[in-house]
Tab-separated table of C-alpha atoms and ligand atoms in Angstrom:
chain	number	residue	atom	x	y	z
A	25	UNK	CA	53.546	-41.362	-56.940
A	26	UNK	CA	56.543	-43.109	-58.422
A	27	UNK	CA	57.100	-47.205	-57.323
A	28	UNK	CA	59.614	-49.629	-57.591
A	29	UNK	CA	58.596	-52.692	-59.792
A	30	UNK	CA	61.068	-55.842	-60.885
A	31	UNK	CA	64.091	-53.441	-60.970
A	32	UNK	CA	62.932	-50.240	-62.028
A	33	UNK	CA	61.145	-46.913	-60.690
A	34	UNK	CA	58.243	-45.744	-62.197
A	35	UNK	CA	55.039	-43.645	-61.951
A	36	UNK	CA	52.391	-46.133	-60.415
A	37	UNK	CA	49.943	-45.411	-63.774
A	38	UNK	CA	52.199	-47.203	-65.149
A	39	UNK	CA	53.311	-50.600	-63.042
A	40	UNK	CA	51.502	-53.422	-64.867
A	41	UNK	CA	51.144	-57.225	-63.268
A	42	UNK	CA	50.371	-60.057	-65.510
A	43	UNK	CA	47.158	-61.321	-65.134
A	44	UNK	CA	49.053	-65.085	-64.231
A	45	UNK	CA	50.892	-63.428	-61.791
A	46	UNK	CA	50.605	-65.748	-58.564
A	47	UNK	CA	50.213	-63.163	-55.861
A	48	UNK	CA	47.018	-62.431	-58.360
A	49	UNK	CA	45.961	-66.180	-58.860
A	50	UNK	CA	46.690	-67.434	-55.492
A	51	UNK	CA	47.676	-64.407	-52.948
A	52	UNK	CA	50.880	-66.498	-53.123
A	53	UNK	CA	53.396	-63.734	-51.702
A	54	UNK	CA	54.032	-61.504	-48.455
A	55	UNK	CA	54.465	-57.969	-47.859
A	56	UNK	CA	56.163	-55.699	-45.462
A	57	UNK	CA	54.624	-52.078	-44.415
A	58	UNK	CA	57.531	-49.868	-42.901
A	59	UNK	CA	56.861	-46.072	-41.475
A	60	UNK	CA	59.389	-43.740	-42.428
A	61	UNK	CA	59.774	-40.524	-40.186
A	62	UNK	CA	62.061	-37.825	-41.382
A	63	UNK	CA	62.502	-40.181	-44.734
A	64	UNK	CA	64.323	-42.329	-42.368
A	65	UNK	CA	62.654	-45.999	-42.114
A	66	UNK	CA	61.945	-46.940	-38.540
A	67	UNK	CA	63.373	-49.862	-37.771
A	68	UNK	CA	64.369	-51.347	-40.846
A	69	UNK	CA	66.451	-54.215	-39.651
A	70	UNK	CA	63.345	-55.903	-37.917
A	71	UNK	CA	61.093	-54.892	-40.472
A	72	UNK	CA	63.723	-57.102	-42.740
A	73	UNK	CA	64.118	-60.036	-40.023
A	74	UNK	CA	60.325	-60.345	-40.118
A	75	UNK	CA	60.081	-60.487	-43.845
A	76	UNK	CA	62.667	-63.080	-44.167
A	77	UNK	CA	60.587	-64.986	-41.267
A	78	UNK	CA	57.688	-64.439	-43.848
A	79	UNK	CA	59.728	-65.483	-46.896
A	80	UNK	CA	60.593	-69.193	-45.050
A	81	UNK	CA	57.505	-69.580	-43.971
A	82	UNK	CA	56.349	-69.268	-47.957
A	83	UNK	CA	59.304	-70.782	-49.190
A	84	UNK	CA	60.140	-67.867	-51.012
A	85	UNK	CA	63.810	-67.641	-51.609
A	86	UNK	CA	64.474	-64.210	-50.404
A	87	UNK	CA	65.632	-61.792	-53.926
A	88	UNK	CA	67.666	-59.160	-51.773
A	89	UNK	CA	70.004	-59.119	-49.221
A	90	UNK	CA	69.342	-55.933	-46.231
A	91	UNK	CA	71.835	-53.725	-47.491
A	92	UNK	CA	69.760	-54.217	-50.971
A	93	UNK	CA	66.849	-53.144	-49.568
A	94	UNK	CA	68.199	-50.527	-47.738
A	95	UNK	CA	69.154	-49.206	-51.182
A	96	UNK	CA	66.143	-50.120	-53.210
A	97	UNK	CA	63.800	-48.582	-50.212
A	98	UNK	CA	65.881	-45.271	-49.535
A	99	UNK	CA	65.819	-44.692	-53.150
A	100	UNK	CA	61.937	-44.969	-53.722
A	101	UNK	CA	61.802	-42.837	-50.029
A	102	UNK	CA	63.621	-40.407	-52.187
A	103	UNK	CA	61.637	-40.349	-55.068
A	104	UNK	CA	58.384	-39.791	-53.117
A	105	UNK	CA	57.753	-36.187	-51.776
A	106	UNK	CA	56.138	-36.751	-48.001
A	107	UNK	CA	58.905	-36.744	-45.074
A	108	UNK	CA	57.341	-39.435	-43.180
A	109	UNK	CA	55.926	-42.154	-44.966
A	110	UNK	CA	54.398	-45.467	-45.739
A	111	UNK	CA	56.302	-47.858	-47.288
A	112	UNK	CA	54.739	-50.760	-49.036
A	113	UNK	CA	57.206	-53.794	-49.790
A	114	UNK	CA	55.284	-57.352	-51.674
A	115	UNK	CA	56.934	-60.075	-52.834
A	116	UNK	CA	54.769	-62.714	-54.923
A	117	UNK	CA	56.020	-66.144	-56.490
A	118	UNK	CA	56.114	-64.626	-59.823
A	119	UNK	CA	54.235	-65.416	-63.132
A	120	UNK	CA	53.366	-68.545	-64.324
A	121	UNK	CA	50.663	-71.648	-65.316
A	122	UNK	CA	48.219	-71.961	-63.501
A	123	UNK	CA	48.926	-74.509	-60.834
A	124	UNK	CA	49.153	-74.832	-57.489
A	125	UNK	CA	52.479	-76.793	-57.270
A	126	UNK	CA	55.488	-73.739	-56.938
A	127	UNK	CA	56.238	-73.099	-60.507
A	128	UNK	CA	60.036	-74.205	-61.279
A	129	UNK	CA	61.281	-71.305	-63.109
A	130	UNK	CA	59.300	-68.174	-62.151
A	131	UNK	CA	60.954	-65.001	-61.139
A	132	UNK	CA	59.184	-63.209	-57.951
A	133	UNK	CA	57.820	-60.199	-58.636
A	134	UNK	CA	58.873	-57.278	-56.251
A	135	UNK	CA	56.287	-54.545	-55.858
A	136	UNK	CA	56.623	-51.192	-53.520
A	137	UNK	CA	54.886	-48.308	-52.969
A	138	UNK	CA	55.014	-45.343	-50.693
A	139	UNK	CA	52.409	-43.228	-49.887
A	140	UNK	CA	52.195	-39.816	-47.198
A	141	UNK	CA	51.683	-41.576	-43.495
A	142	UNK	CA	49.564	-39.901	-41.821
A	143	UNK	CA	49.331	-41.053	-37.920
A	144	UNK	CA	46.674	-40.392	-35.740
A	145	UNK	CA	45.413	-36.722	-35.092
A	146	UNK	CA	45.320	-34.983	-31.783
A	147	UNK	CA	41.426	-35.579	-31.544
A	148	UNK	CA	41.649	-39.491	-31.928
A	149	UNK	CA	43.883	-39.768	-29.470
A	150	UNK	CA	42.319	-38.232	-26.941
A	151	UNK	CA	38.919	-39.771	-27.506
A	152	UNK	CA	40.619	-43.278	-28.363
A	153	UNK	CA	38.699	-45.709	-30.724
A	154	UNK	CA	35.913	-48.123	-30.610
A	155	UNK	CA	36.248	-51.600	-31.298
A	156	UNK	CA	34.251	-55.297	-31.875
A	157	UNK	CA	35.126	-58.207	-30.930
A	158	UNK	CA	34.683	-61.232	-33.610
A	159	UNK	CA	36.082	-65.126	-33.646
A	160	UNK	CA	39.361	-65.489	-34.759
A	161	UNK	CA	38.205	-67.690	-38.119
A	162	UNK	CA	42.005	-67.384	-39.404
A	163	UNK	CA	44.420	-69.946	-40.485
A	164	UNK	CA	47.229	-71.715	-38.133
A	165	UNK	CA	49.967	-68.692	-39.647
A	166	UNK	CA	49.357	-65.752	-38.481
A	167	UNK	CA	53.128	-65.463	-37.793
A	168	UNK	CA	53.572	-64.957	-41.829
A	169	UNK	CA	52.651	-61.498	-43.493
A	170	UNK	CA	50.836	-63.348	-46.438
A	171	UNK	CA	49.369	-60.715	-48.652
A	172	UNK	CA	46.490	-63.246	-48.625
A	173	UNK	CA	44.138	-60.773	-46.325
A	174	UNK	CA	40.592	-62.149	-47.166
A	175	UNK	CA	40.069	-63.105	-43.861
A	176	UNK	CA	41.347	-59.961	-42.608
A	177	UNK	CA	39.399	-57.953	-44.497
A	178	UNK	CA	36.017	-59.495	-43.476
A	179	UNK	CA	37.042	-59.297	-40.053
A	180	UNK	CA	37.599	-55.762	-40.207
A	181	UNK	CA	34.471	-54.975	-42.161
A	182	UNK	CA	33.168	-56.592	-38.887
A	183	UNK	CA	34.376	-53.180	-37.352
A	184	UNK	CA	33.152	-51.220	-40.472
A	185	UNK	CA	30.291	-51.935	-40.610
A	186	UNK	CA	29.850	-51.491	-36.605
A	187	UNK	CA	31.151	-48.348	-36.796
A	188	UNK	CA	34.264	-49.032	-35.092
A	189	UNK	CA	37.956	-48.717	-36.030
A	190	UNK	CA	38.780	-52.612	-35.188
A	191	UNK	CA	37.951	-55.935	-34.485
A	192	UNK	CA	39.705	-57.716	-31.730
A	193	UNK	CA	40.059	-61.598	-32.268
A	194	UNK	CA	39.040	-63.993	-30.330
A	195	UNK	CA	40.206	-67.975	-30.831
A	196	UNK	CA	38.344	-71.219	-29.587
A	197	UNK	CA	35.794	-69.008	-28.111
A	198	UNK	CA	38.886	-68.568	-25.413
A	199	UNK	CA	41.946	-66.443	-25.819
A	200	UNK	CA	42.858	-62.997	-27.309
A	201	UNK	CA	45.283	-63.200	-30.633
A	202	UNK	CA	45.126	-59.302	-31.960
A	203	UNK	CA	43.551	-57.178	-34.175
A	204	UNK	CA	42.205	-57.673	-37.676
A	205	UNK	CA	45.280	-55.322	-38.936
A	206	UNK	CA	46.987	-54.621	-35.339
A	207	UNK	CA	48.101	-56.175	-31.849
A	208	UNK	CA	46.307	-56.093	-28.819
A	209	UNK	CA	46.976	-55.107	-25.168
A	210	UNK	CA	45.144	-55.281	-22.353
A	211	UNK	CA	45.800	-52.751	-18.579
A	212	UNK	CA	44.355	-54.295	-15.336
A	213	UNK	CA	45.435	-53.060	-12.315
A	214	UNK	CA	48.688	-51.555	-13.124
A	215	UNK	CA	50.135	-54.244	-15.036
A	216	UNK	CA	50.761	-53.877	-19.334
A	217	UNK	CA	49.614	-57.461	-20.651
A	218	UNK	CA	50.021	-58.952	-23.913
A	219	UNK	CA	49.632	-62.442	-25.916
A	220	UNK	CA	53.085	-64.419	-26.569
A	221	UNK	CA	54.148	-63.959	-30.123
A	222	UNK	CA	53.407	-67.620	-31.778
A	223	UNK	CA	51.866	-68.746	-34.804
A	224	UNK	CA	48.475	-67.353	-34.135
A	225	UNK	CA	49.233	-63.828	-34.398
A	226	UNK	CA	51.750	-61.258	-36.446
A	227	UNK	CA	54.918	-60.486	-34.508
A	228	UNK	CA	54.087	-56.576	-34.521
A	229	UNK	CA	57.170	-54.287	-34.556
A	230	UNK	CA	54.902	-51.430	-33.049
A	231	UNK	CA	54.454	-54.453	-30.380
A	232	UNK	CA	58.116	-54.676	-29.431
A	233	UNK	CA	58.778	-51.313	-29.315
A	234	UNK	CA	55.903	-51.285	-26.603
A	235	UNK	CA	56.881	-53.795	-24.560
A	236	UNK	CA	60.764	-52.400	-24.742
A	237	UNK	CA	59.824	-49.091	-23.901
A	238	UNK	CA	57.469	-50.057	-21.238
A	239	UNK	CA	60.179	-52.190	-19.667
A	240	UNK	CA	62.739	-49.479	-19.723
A	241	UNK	CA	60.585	-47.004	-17.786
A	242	UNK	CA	59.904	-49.599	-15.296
A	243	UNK	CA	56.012	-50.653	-16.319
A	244	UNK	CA	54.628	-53.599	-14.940
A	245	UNK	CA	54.276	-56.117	-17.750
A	246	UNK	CA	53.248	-59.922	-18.633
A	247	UNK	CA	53.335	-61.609	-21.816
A	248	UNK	CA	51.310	-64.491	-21.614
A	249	UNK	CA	47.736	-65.966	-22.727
A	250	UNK	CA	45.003	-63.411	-22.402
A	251	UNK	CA	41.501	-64.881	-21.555
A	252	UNK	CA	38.620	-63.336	-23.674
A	253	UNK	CA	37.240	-62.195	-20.229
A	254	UNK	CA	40.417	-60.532	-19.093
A	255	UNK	CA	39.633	-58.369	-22.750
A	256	UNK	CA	36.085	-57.709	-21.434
A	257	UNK	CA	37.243	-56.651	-18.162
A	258	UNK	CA	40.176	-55.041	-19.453
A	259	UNK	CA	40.541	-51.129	-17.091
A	260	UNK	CA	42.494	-50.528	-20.358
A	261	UNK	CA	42.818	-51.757	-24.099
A	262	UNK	CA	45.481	-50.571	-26.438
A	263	UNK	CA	45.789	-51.324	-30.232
A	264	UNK	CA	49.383	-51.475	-32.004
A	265	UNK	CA	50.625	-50.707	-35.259
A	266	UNK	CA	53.083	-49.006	-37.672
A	267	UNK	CA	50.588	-47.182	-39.074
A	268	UNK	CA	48.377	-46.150	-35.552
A	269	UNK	CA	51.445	-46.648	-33.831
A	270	UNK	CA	49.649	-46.692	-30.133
A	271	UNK	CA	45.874	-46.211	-29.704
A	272	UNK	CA	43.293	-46.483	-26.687
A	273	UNK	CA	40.254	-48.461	-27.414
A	274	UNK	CA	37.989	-46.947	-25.223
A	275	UNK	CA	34.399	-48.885	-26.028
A	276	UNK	CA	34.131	-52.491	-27.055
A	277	UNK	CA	31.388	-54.152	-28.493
A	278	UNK	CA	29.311	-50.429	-27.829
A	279	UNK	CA	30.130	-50.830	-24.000
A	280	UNK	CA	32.611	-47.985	-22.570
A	281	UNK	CA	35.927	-49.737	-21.593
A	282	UNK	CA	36.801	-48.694	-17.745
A	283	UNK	CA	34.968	-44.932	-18.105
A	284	UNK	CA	35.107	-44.918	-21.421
A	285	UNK	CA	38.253	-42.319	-22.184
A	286	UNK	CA	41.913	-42.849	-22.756
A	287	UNK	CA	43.822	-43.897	-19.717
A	288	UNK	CA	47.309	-43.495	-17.697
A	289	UNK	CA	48.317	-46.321	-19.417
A	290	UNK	CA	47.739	-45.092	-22.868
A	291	UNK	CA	49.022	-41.681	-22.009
A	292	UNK	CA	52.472	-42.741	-20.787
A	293	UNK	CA	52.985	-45.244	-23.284
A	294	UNK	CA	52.288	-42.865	-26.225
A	295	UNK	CA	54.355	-40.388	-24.687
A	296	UNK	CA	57.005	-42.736	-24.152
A	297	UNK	CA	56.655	-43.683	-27.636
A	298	UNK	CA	57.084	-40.114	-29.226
A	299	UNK	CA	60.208	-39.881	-27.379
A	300	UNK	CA	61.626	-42.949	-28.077
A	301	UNK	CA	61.018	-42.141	-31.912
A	302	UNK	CA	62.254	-38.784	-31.623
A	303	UNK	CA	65.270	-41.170	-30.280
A	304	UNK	CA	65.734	-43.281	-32.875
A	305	UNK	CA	65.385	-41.103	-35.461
A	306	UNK	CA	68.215	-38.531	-34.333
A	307	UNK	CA	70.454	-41.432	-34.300
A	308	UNK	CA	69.679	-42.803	-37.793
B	8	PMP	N1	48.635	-57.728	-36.647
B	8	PMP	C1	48.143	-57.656	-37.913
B	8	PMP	C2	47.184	-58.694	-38.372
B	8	PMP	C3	48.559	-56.611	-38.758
B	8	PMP	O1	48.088	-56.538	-40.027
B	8	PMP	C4	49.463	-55.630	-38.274
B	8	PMP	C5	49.972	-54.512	-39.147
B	8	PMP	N2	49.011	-53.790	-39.818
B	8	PMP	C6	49.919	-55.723	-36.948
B	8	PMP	C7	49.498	-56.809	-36.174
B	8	PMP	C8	50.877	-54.713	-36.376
B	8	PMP	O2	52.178	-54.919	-36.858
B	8	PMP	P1	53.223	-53.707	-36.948
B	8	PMP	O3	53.337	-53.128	-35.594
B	8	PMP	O4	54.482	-54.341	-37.410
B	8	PMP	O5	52.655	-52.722	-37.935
């Protein structure tokens, strides 16, 4: 696998990271994950608009401009041999001292990888996934892609361990944010719902394209609060993401959601969303 690392290409046996490197101290730096279909990137622009959104919220100063990461990420597409893939973009503070305070001089260090994507087969997605639900013990910015995932990643060993593919999150014992590594949406009677992007949850790009496509074929939809008892009641639950792009969750917490299989909801929206990437990608 070749990667891109501080201005150069390489195979990834050999991309070394100082030990003092801050994303390695502190998990000081933020990452992007972009699909590629076709070794075209699916909507790079917003994929770019949410890493700058990422950068502020760090107060990272951001080291390319969009056309320089078209380059730099077209190039490494290139180099890697998969037609659709997985594109990994991180951006840490750079090396320094040890210190919390931002370092004065330090150079970020810009890391990507691409590996094969490989979205889900035929037989998940017509049996759907199980899920858990867990408390939401995150921070206040979920909004920022930090590449500090601890709490992530013991949420979704929640799942692991259960035997399930993810852990919805629940805050102040109340409302639904998302997924450990994915957005939620919930189906009742007709209508698509999902929680308002804020700073409790990741804006997902797999999320908007939802919610456009939904609203272009004339779906019902509300974007609002979700009550943890509208998730538990749910007739339908769908999970979100680049990677899964849409998924039915068909048991939660070992309880069948609705009857248990992937519903009309789920089928027309992942439809909807083959077509619109079959779209997209003829016009790129
Ligand atoms: N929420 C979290 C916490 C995530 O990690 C992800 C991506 N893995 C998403 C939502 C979905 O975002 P996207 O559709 O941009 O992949």
């Amino acid at each position: 696998m070749t990667v891109y690392l501080n201005g150069q290409f390489m195979p990834i046996t050999e991309a070394r990271i100082p030990v003092l490197d801050r994303g390695f101290i502190f998990g000081d730096g933020v990452y992007e994950v972009i699909p590629v279909y076709s070794r075209r990137p699916f909507r790079l622009l917003d994929h770019l608009k949410r890493l700058q959104h990422s950068l502020d919220g760090i107060r990272l100063q951001n080291p390319h401009s969009d056309a320089e990461w078209a380059q730099l990420i077209q190039e490494l597409v290139t180099r890697n041999e998969a037609e659709d893939q997985y594109l990994y973009l991180h951006i840490t503070r750079g090396v320094a001292k040890r210190d919390h305070a931002f370092p004065k001089n330090a150079v970020p260090t810009i890391f990507m990888m691409s590996n094969p994507l490989l979205t889900p087969p035929a037989a998940l997605l017509a049996s759907g996934v199980s899920a858990v639900s867990a408390v939401d013990n995150r921070w206040l910015r979920c909004d920022i892609k930090a590449i500090a995932l601890l709490p992530n990643v013991l949420l979704r060993q929640i799942a692991v361990d259960a035997g399930a593919a993810e852990t919805i999150l629940i805050r102040d014992d109340s409302f639904m944010t998302e997924g450990a590594a994915s957005n939620i949406f919930v189906v009742k009677n007709g209508v698509l719902l999902a929680p308002p992007k804020n700073h409790l949850m990741l804006p997902g790009i797999t999320y908007d394209v939802v919610l456009e496509i939904a609203q272009a074929a004339g779906i019902p939809q509300e974007v609002r609060k979700i009550a943890a008892s509208e998730v538990f009641n749910a007739d339908e639950l769908l999970l979100t993401s680049s990677t899964k792009e849409v998924l039915a969750i068909t048991t939660l917490d070992g309880k069948a959601v609705d009857n248990g299989k992937p519903g009309k909801m789920f089928m027309q929206l992942h439809q909807l969303y083959q077509d619109y990437k079959r779209d997209v990608m003829r016009k790129t």
